[in-house]
Coordinates of C-alpha atoms in Angstrom, one line a residue:
M243 CA 34.5 59.2 28.3
L244 CA 38.3 59.0 28.6
H245 CA 41.4 58.1 26.7
T246 CA 44.1 55.8 28.2
T247 CA 46.5 58.7 28.9
C248 CA 44.3 59.9 31.7
Y249 CA 45.4 57.2 34.1
G250 CA 48.3 59.4 35.1
Q251 CA 51.1 58.1 37.2
H252 CA 49.2 55.0 38.4
N253 CA 49.9 53.2 35.2
N254 CA 53.1 53.9 33.2
R255 CA 51.7 53.2 29.8
H256 CA 53.3 52.3 26.4
Q257 CA 51.4 53.1 23.3
E258 CA 51.8 49.7 21.7
I259 CA 49.4 47.3 23.3
Q260 CA 51.0 44.2 21.9
T261 CA 54.4 44.8 23.6
S262 CA 53.3 46.7 26.7
T263 CA 52.7 45.8 30.3
K264 CA 50.1 48.5 30.8
G265 CA 47.3 47.9 33.3
K266 CA 49.6 45.7 35.4
S267 CA 49.1 47.5 38.7
A268 CA 49.3 45.8 42.1
F269 CA 45.8 44.6 41.4
T270 CA 46.4 43.3 37.8
Q271 CA 50.0 42.0 38.3
N272 CA 51.5 39.0 36.6
T273 CA 48.7 36.5 35.8
K274 CA 50.9 34.1 33.7
N275 CA 50.5 31.2 36.2
L276 CA 46.9 31.8 37.1
R277 CA 44.3 29.3 36.1
A278 CA 40.5 29.4 36.0
H279 CA 38.5 27.6 38.7
P280 CA 36.1 25.0 37.3
V281 CA 33.8 26.8 34.8
F282 CA 30.5 25.4 36.2
A283 CA 30.4 28.1 38.9
Y284 CA 30.9 30.9 36.3
N285 CA 28.4 29.8 33.7
A286 CA 25.9 31.0 36.4
T287 CA 27.9 34.2 36.8
M288 CA 27.7 35.0 33.2
Q289 CA 24.0 34.2 33.2
K290 CA 23.5 36.5 36.1
L291 CA 25.4 39.4 34.5
K292 CA 23.8 39.1 31.1
P293 CA 20.7 36.9 31.1
T294 CA 20.2 37.4 27.4
P295 CA 23.1 35.9 25.3
H296 CA 24.7 38.5 23.1
N297 CA 23.7 36.7 19.9
Q298 CA 20.1 37.2 20.9
L299 CA 20.4 41.0 21.7
Q300 CA 18.2 43.1 19.5
L301 CA 20.8 45.7 18.5
P302 CA 21.6 47.5 15.3
A303 CA 23.8 45.6 12.9
P304 CA 27.3 47.0 12.5
S305 CA 29.0 47.4 9.1
D306 CA 31.3 44.7 7.6
A307 CA 34.3 47.0 8.3
A308 CA 33.2 47.4 12.0
L309 CA 32.8 43.7 12.4
A310 CA 36.2 43.0 11.0
S311 CA 37.7 45.6 13.4
S312 CA 36.0 44.0 16.3
Q313 CA 37.2 40.5 15.3
H314 CA 40.7 41.8 15.0
L315 CA 40.5 43.2 18.6
R316 CA 39.0 40.0 19.8
D317 CA 41.9 38.1 18.3
L318 CA 44.3 40.4 20.1
I319 CA 42.5 39.9 23.4
R320 CA 42.7 36.1 23.0
Q321 CA 46.4 36.4 22.3
D322 CA 46.8 38.4 25.5
I323 CA 44.9 35.7 27.4
N324 CA 47.1 33.0 25.9
V325 CA 50.3 34.9 26.8
A326 CA 49.0 35.4 30.3
G327 CA 48.5 31.7 30.8
G328 CA 44.8 31.4 30.1
I329 CA 43.2 34.2 32.0
I330 CA 43.5 38.0 32.3
S331 CA 41.9 40.4 34.8
F332 CA 38.6 42.0 33.8
S333 CA 40.3 45.4 34.1
R334 CA 42.8 44.3 31.5
Y335 CA 40.0 43.1 29.2
M336 CA 38.2 46.4 29.6
E337 CA 41.3 48.4 28.9
M338 CA 41.9 46.5 25.7
A339 CA 38.3 46.8 24.6
L340 CA 38.3 50.6 25.2
Y341 CA 41.9 51.7 24.4
T342 CA 43.8 49.4 22.2
P343 CA 45.4 51.7 19.5
G344 CA 43.5 51.7 16.2
C345 CA 40.7 49.2 16.9
A346 CA 39.3 49.8 20.4
Y347 CA 36.3 51.9 21.4
Y348 CA 37.9 55.2 22.3
S349 CA 40.8 54.9 19.9
G350 CA 38.8 53.9 16.8
G351 CA 37.3 56.3 14.3
A352 CA 33.6 55.7 14.9
T353 CA 31.3 58.4 16.2
K354 CA 30.8 58.0 20.0
L355 CA 28.7 61.0 21.0
G356 CA 25.4 62.6 19.9
A357 CA 22.5 61.3 17.8
D358 CA 24.8 59.2 15.5
G359 CA 26.8 57.8 18.4
D360 CA 26.2 55.5 21.3
F361 CA 25.4 58.0 24.1
T362 CA 24.9 61.7 24.8
T363 CA 26.8 63.6 27.4
A364 CA 25.9 66.9 29.1
P365 CA 28.1 69.1 26.8
E366 CA 26.4 67.5 23.7
L367 CA 23.0 68.3 25.2
S368 CA 23.5 72.0 25.8
T369 CA 26.0 74.9 25.7
L370 CA 24.5 75.9 29.1
F371 CA 26.6 73.2 30.8
G372 CA 29.9 74.5 29.6
S373 CA 29.0 78.2 30.1
T374 CA 28.0 77.5 33.7
L375 CA 31.3 75.7 34.3
A376 CA 33.2 78.7 32.9
H377 CA 31.7 80.9 35.7
V378 CA 32.6 78.3 38.3
A379 CA 36.2 78.4 37.0
Q380 CA 36.2 82.2 37.2
S381 CA 35.3 82.1 40.9
L382 CA 38.2 79.7 41.5
F383 CA 40.8 81.6 39.4
Q384 CA 41.0 84.2 42.2
Q385 CA 42.8 81.6 44.2
S386 CA 44.7 79.7 41.5
E387 CA 46.4 80.2 38.2
P388 CA 43.9 81.1 35.4
D389 CA 44.4 77.8 33.7
I390 CA 42.1 74.8 33.0
I391 CA 43.1 71.2 32.3
E392 CA 40.5 68.8 30.9
F393 CA 40.6 65.1 30.9
G394 CA 38.3 63.1 28.6
A395 CA 37.7 66.0 26.2
G396 CA 36.2 63.9 23.5
T397 CA 35.1 66.0 20.5
G398 CA 36.2 69.2 22.3
K399 CA 32.6 70.4 22.8
L400 CA 32.9 71.2 26.5
A401 CA 36.2 73.1 25.9
F402 CA 34.5 75.0 23.1
D403 CA 31.6 76.1 25.3
I404 CA 33.8 77.0 28.2
L405 CA 36.2 79.1 26.1
S406 CA 33.3 80.7 24.2
E407 CA 31.7 81.9 27.5
C408 CA 35.1 83.1 28.8
Q409 CA 35.4 85.1 25.6
N410 CA 31.9 86.5 25.7
A411 CA 31.9 87.2 29.5
Q412 CA 35.5 88.5 29.5
I413 CA 36.7 85.8 31.9
P414 CA 40.5 85.9 31.8
I415 CA 41.9 82.4 31.0
R416 CA 45.5 82.0 30.1
R417 CA 45.7 78.4 29.0
Y418 CA 43.3 75.5 28.4
F419 CA 45.2 72.2 28.5
I420 CA 43.7 69.0 27.1
V421 CA 45.4 65.7 28.0
E422 CA 45.0 63.6 24.9
L423 CA 47.0 60.7 23.4
S424 CA 44.6 59.7 20.6
G425 CA 45.6 61.3 17.3
E426 CA 42.1 60.8 16.0
L427 CA 40.5 62.6 18.9
R428 CA 43.1 65.3 18.9
A429 CA 42.3 66.0 15.2
R430 CA 38.6 66.4 16.0
Q431 CA 39.5 68.7 18.9
E432 CA 41.9 70.8 16.8
L433 CA 39.1 71.4 14.3
C434 CA 36.6 72.3 16.9
L435 CA 38.9 74.6 18.8
K436 CA 40.9 76.2 16.0
N437 CA 39.9 79.7 17.0
F438 CA 41.1 79.5 20.6
P439 CA 44.9 80.0 20.9
Q440 CA 44.7 79.3 24.6
V441 CA 44.4 75.5 23.9
V442 CA 47.5 73.4 24.5
W443 CA 47.5 69.6 24.0
L444 CA 49.4 67.3 26.3
E445 CA 50.1 63.6 25.9
H446 CA 50.6 63.1 29.6
M447 CA 49.4 64.4 32.9
P448 CA 51.7 67.2 34.0
Q449 CA 53.7 66.7 37.2
A450 CA 52.5 70.0 38.6
F451 CA 49.5 72.2 37.9
S452 CA 47.6 75.1 39.5
G453 CA 44.2 76.0 38.2
V454 CA 41.0 74.1 37.6
V455 CA 40.9 70.4 36.6
I456 CA 37.7 69.3 34.9
G457 CA 36.6 65.7 34.1
N458 CA 33.1 65.1 32.8
E459 CA 32.3 61.4 32.5
V460 CA 35.9 60.4 32.9
L461 CA 35.9 58.2 36.0
D462 CA 33.2 55.9 34.8
A463 CA 35.3 54.9 31.8
M464 CA 38.3 53.7 33.8
P465 CA 38.7 49.9 33.8
V466 CA 37.3 48.2 36.9
E467 CA 37.9 44.9 38.6
L468 CA 34.9 42.5 39.0
V469 CA 34.7 40.6 42.3
M470 CA 32.2 38.0 43.5
K471 CA 31.3 36.7 46.9
T472 CA 31.5 32.9 47.0
E473 CA 31.0 30.4 49.8
Q474 CA 34.8 30.4 50.2
G475 CA 35.0 34.2 50.4
W476 CA 35.6 36.9 47.8
S477 CA 37.1 36.1 44.4
R478 CA 38.3 38.3 41.6
L479 CA 36.7 37.5 38.2
G480 CA 38.9 37.4 35.1
V481 CA 38.4 36.8 31.4
C482 CA 39.3 33.6 29.6
S483 CA 38.4 32.0 26.3
A484 CA 35.0 30.3 26.3
T485 CA 34.4 26.7 25.5
E486 CA 30.7 27.2 24.6
P487 CA 30.1 27.4 20.8
D488 CA 28.1 30.6 21.0
Q489 CA 30.7 32.5 23.0
T490 CA 34.3 33.5 22.5
L491 CA 35.0 35.0 26.0
T492 CA 33.7 34.3 29.4
L493 CA 34.4 35.0 33.1
A494 CA 36.3 32.8 35.5
S495 CA 37.8 33.1 38.9
M496 CA 41.4 34.2 39.4
Q497 CA 43.6 32.6 42.0
D498 CA 44.9 35.7 43.8
E499 CA 46.8 36.0 47.0
A500 CA 44.7 36.8 50.0
S501 CA 46.4 40.2 50.4
V502 CA 45.3 41.2 46.9
I503 CA 41.7 40.3 47.5
A504 CA 41.7 42.1 50.9
E505 CA 43.0 45.3 49.3
L506 CA 40.4 45.1 46.6
I507 CA 37.4 44.6 48.8
A508 CA 38.5 47.2 51.4
Q509 CA 36.6 49.5 49.1
I510 CA 33.3 47.7 50.0
P511 CA 31.6 48.6 53.3
D512 CA 30.5 45.5 55.3
A513 CA 31.7 43.2 52.5
D514 CA 31.4 40.2 54.8
Q515 CA 27.6 40.9 55.2
L516 CA 26.8 40.8 51.5
P517 CA 25.1 37.6 50.2
T518 CA 26.9 34.7 48.5
G519 CA 26.7 35.2 44.7
Y520 CA 27.0 39.0 45.0
I521 CA 28.9 40.5 42.0
T522 CA 30.2 44.0 41.9
E523 CA 33.0 46.3 40.7
V524 CA 35.9 47.9 42.5
H525 CA 37.9 50.8 41.2
P526 CA 41.7 50.5 41.9
I527 CA 42.7 52.3 38.7
A528 CA 40.4 55.2 39.3
I529 CA 41.7 55.4 42.9
G530 CA 45.3 55.5 41.6
F531 CA 44.3 58.2 39.1
M532 CA 42.8 60.3 41.9
R533 CA 46.1 60.0 43.8
S534 CA 48.0 61.2 40.8
I535 CA 45.7 64.2 40.4
A536 CA 46.3 65.0 44.1
N537 CA 50.0 64.8 43.6
M538 CA 49.8 67.1 40.6
L539 CA 47.8 69.8 42.4
L540 CA 50.0 69.6 45.5
A541 CA 53.1 70.1 43.4
G542 CA 51.4 73.0 41.6
K543 CA 50.8 74.6 45.0
Q544 CA 54.4 74.1 46.0
N545 CA 55.7 75.5 42.7
S546 CA 53.3 78.5 42.2
G547 CA 52.2 79.3 45.8
K548 CA 48.6 79.1 44.5
G549 CA 45.9 76.6 45.0
G550 CA 44.0 74.3 42.6
A551 CA 40.7 72.3 42.4
C552 CA 39.4 69.3 40.5
L553 CA 35.8 68.9 39.5
W554 CA 34.5 65.5 38.6
L555 CA 31.0 65.1 37.1
D556 CA 29.7 61.6 36.6
Y557 CA 27.1 59.0 37.4
G558 CA 27.5 57.0 40.6
F559 CA 26.8 56.7 44.3
P560 CA 28.5 57.0 47.7
A561 CA 29.7 53.6 48.9
H562 CA 26.8 52.8 51.2
E563 CA 24.4 53.2 48.3
Y564 CA 26.7 51.6 45.7
Y565 CA 27.2 48.3 47.6
L566 CA 23.6 47.6 48.6
A567 CA 22.6 44.0 49.0
Q568 CA 19.9 44.4 46.4
R569 CA 22.5 45.7 43.8
D570 CA 23.8 42.1 43.5
K571 CA 24.8 42.3 39.8
G572 CA 26.9 45.5 40.1
T573 CA 26.5 48.5 37.8
L574 CA 28.5 47.4 34.8
M575 CA 26.7 48.6 31.6
C576 CA 27.5 48.7 27.9
H577 CA 26.3 51.3 25.4
Y578 CA 25.9 50.7 21.6
R579 CA 24.0 53.0 19.3
H580 CA 21.9 54.4 22.1
H581 CA 21.0 50.9 23.4
A582 CA 22.1 49.9 26.9
H583 CA 22.8 46.3 27.7
P584 CA 24.9 44.3 30.2
D585 CA 27.1 42.1 27.9
P586 CA 30.7 43.3 28.1
F587 CA 31.8 40.7 25.4
Y588 CA 29.4 41.9 22.7
L589 CA 31.5 43.2 19.7
P590 CA 34.5 44.4 21.7
G591 CA 35.8 47.7 20.4
L592 CA 32.4 48.8 19.0
Q593 CA 30.6 49.5 22.3
D594 CA 31.3 51.5 25.4
I595 CA 31.8 49.7 28.7
T596 CA 31.2 51.6 31.9
A597 CA 30.7 51.3 35.6
H598 CA 29.2 53.7 38.1
V599 CA 31.6 55.7 40.2
D600 CA 32.1 55.0 43.9
F601 CA 32.4 58.6 45.0
T602 CA 33.3 57.7 48.6
A603 CA 36.4 55.9 47.3
M604 CA 37.3 58.8 44.9
A605 CA 37.0 61.3 47.7
L606 CA 38.9 59.2 50.2
A607 CA 41.7 58.7 47.7
G608 CA 42.0 62.4 47.2
V609 CA 41.8 63.3 50.9
Q610 CA 44.3 60.6 51.9
A611 CA 46.7 62.0 49.3
G612 CA 46.5 65.5 50.8
L613 CA 43.5 67.3 49.1
D614 CA 40.6 68.9 50.9
L615 CA 37.0 67.7 50.2
L616 CA 35.2 70.9 49.0
L617 CA 31.9 69.6 47.7
Y618 CA 29.8 66.6 47.0
T619 CA 26.3 67.0 45.6
S620 CA 24.0 66.0 42.8
Q621 CA 24.4 67.6 39.3
A622 CA 21.3 69.6 39.9
G623 CA 22.5 70.7 43.3
F624 CA 25.7 72.0 41.6
L625 CA 24.4 73.5 38.4
L626 CA 21.5 75.5 39.9
P627 CA 23.5 77.4 42.5
A628 CA 26.2 77.8 39.9
G629 CA 23.8 79.8 37.8
I630 CA 22.7 77.6 34.9
T631 CA 19.3 79.3 34.9
T632 CA 21.0 82.6 34.5
Q633 CA 22.7 81.3 31.4
L634 CA 19.3 80.3 30.0
Q635 CA 17.9 83.7 30.7
K636 CA 20.4 85.2 28.3
I637 CA 18.4 83.6 25.4
P638 CA 15.4 85.8 24.6
V639 CA 12.1 83.9 25.4
E640 CA 10.6 85.2 22.2
N641 CA 13.3 83.5 20.2
T642 CA 11.5 80.2 20.5
Q643 CA 13.7 78.3 18.1
A644 CA 16.6 78.8 20.5
Y645 CA 14.9 79.1 23.8
L646 CA 12.7 76.0 23.8
P647 CA 15.5 73.5 22.9
A648 CA 17.8 75.1 25.5
S649 CA 15.0 75.0 28.1
N650 CA 14.3 71.3 27.3
A651 CA 18.0 70.5 27.6
L652 CA 18.2 72.3 30.9
Q653 CA 15.4 70.1 32.3
K654 CA 17.3 67.0 31.3
L655 CA 20.4 68.3 33.0
I656 CA 18.7 69.1 36.3
S657 CA 15.6 66.9 36.5
P658 CA 15.7 64.1 39.2
A659 CA 14.1 61.8 36.6
E660 CA 16.9 62.5 34.1
M661 CA 20.5 63.5 34.8
G662 CA 19.9 65.8 37.8
E663 CA 20.1 63.2 40.5
L664 CA 21.9 60.2 39.1
F665 CA 24.9 62.4 38.1
K666 CA 27.0 63.7 41.0
V667 CA 29.7 66.4 41.3
L668 CA 32.8 65.9 43.5
V669 CA 35.2 68.8 44.1
L670 CA 38.5 68.4 45.8
G671 CA 41.3 71.0 46.1
V672 CA 44.3 72.4 47.8
D673 CA 44.4 75.9 49.4
I674 CA 40.9 76.7 47.9
D675 CA 38.1 78.5 49.8
F676 CA 35.1 77.2 47.9
P677 CA 32.5 79.8 47.2
D678 CA 29.6 79.7 49.7
H679 CA 26.9 79.9 47.1
L680 CA 28.1 76.7 45.6
L681 CA 27.7 74.9 48.9
A682 CA 24.0 75.4 49.1
Q683 CA 23.2 71.7 48.5
D684 CA 26.4 70.1 49.8
R685 CA 26.0 66.4 50.6
S686 CA 29.6 65.7 51.8
H687 CA 28.2 64.2 55.0
R688 CA 26.7 61.4 52.9
L689 CA 30.0 60.1 51.7

């Protein structure tokens, strides 16, 4: 999860969505004069992405207030489409659905995490996750400033667990920065972290930083572009108002310059070999964000003389696994009340919209910007060498009420059938000698 401020220098964002030009990067630039191709080709596209119409999805019913909020957001999106000349990029739609102030998914007031929310993240599952990361940070503090900066802090649970372990294990930490623009999320975090004076909230990514950067399920929430292989070549898919009575929004092709398409699909290995009709995502905004992180760490090194590292934990694949011919509908997925479905236009603002992370593209962006690739592995391959079982052993086995839930949560975090294999860990840094014991299951060669 993520709030819009995390995009960093790639997108210079204004807070008011109605009057801003945010999201208009080189890949989502002026669409005012763009028009959709004939819709017949894209009815098939929508059917492929979401074979069950959203009005037939068996999902929990939202409240009247939630429905009204979603309708308001849908009206704002349709206004944006009209202003843009009839079509907007999918990344723009995803940005509005997730981050429009006051009514979008991450900026609204509804519960997102845990049993009452839409999904559960590793920190919500177990304190073992955060306590393990605290000891990883400790091993890096010897080469950096003793500071942490977290993106996508959500409720503050991960920060709470890391700071609690630092306190209990006497790990010296000077400051714990949280980059957060949402007033609603910051209020939750302030309540959760009220006993930790080290916490400092920022509205923007700092220009320079030395220490440890942490992002858990951040990259998957960054808006993506949708592209499709047609008989004429690759095309970017945008969002326009639908003509069908049971839909309000639909996909259509955008008429981009060839150079824009070439830059987008450069992320896809052997793009020309993929079959006609292939639909997938590319990640220009996340790539730009990684470049901003690299610039921040490099500036921190120049200012302090000390190194820094960034740790990204998320679900995804290296490029050669992401863009398989068999994965011809991409990885776009929506989450609503612990139900997963593929319809991005279902109740905008009330559901999460995500795409898997292309870790090859993320690593390449960081390395090309000047960082070193330190580690790429599975979540299990990271947490086990990092000592998560040692954290479990601190709980007395005879205390079954505490030990059994913690043990079960640990299995979810490291089991190949749960989060252990699907979730990956990417670590990049500058002037950091990564601890040997954490490299036991390094898979960097697979990127």
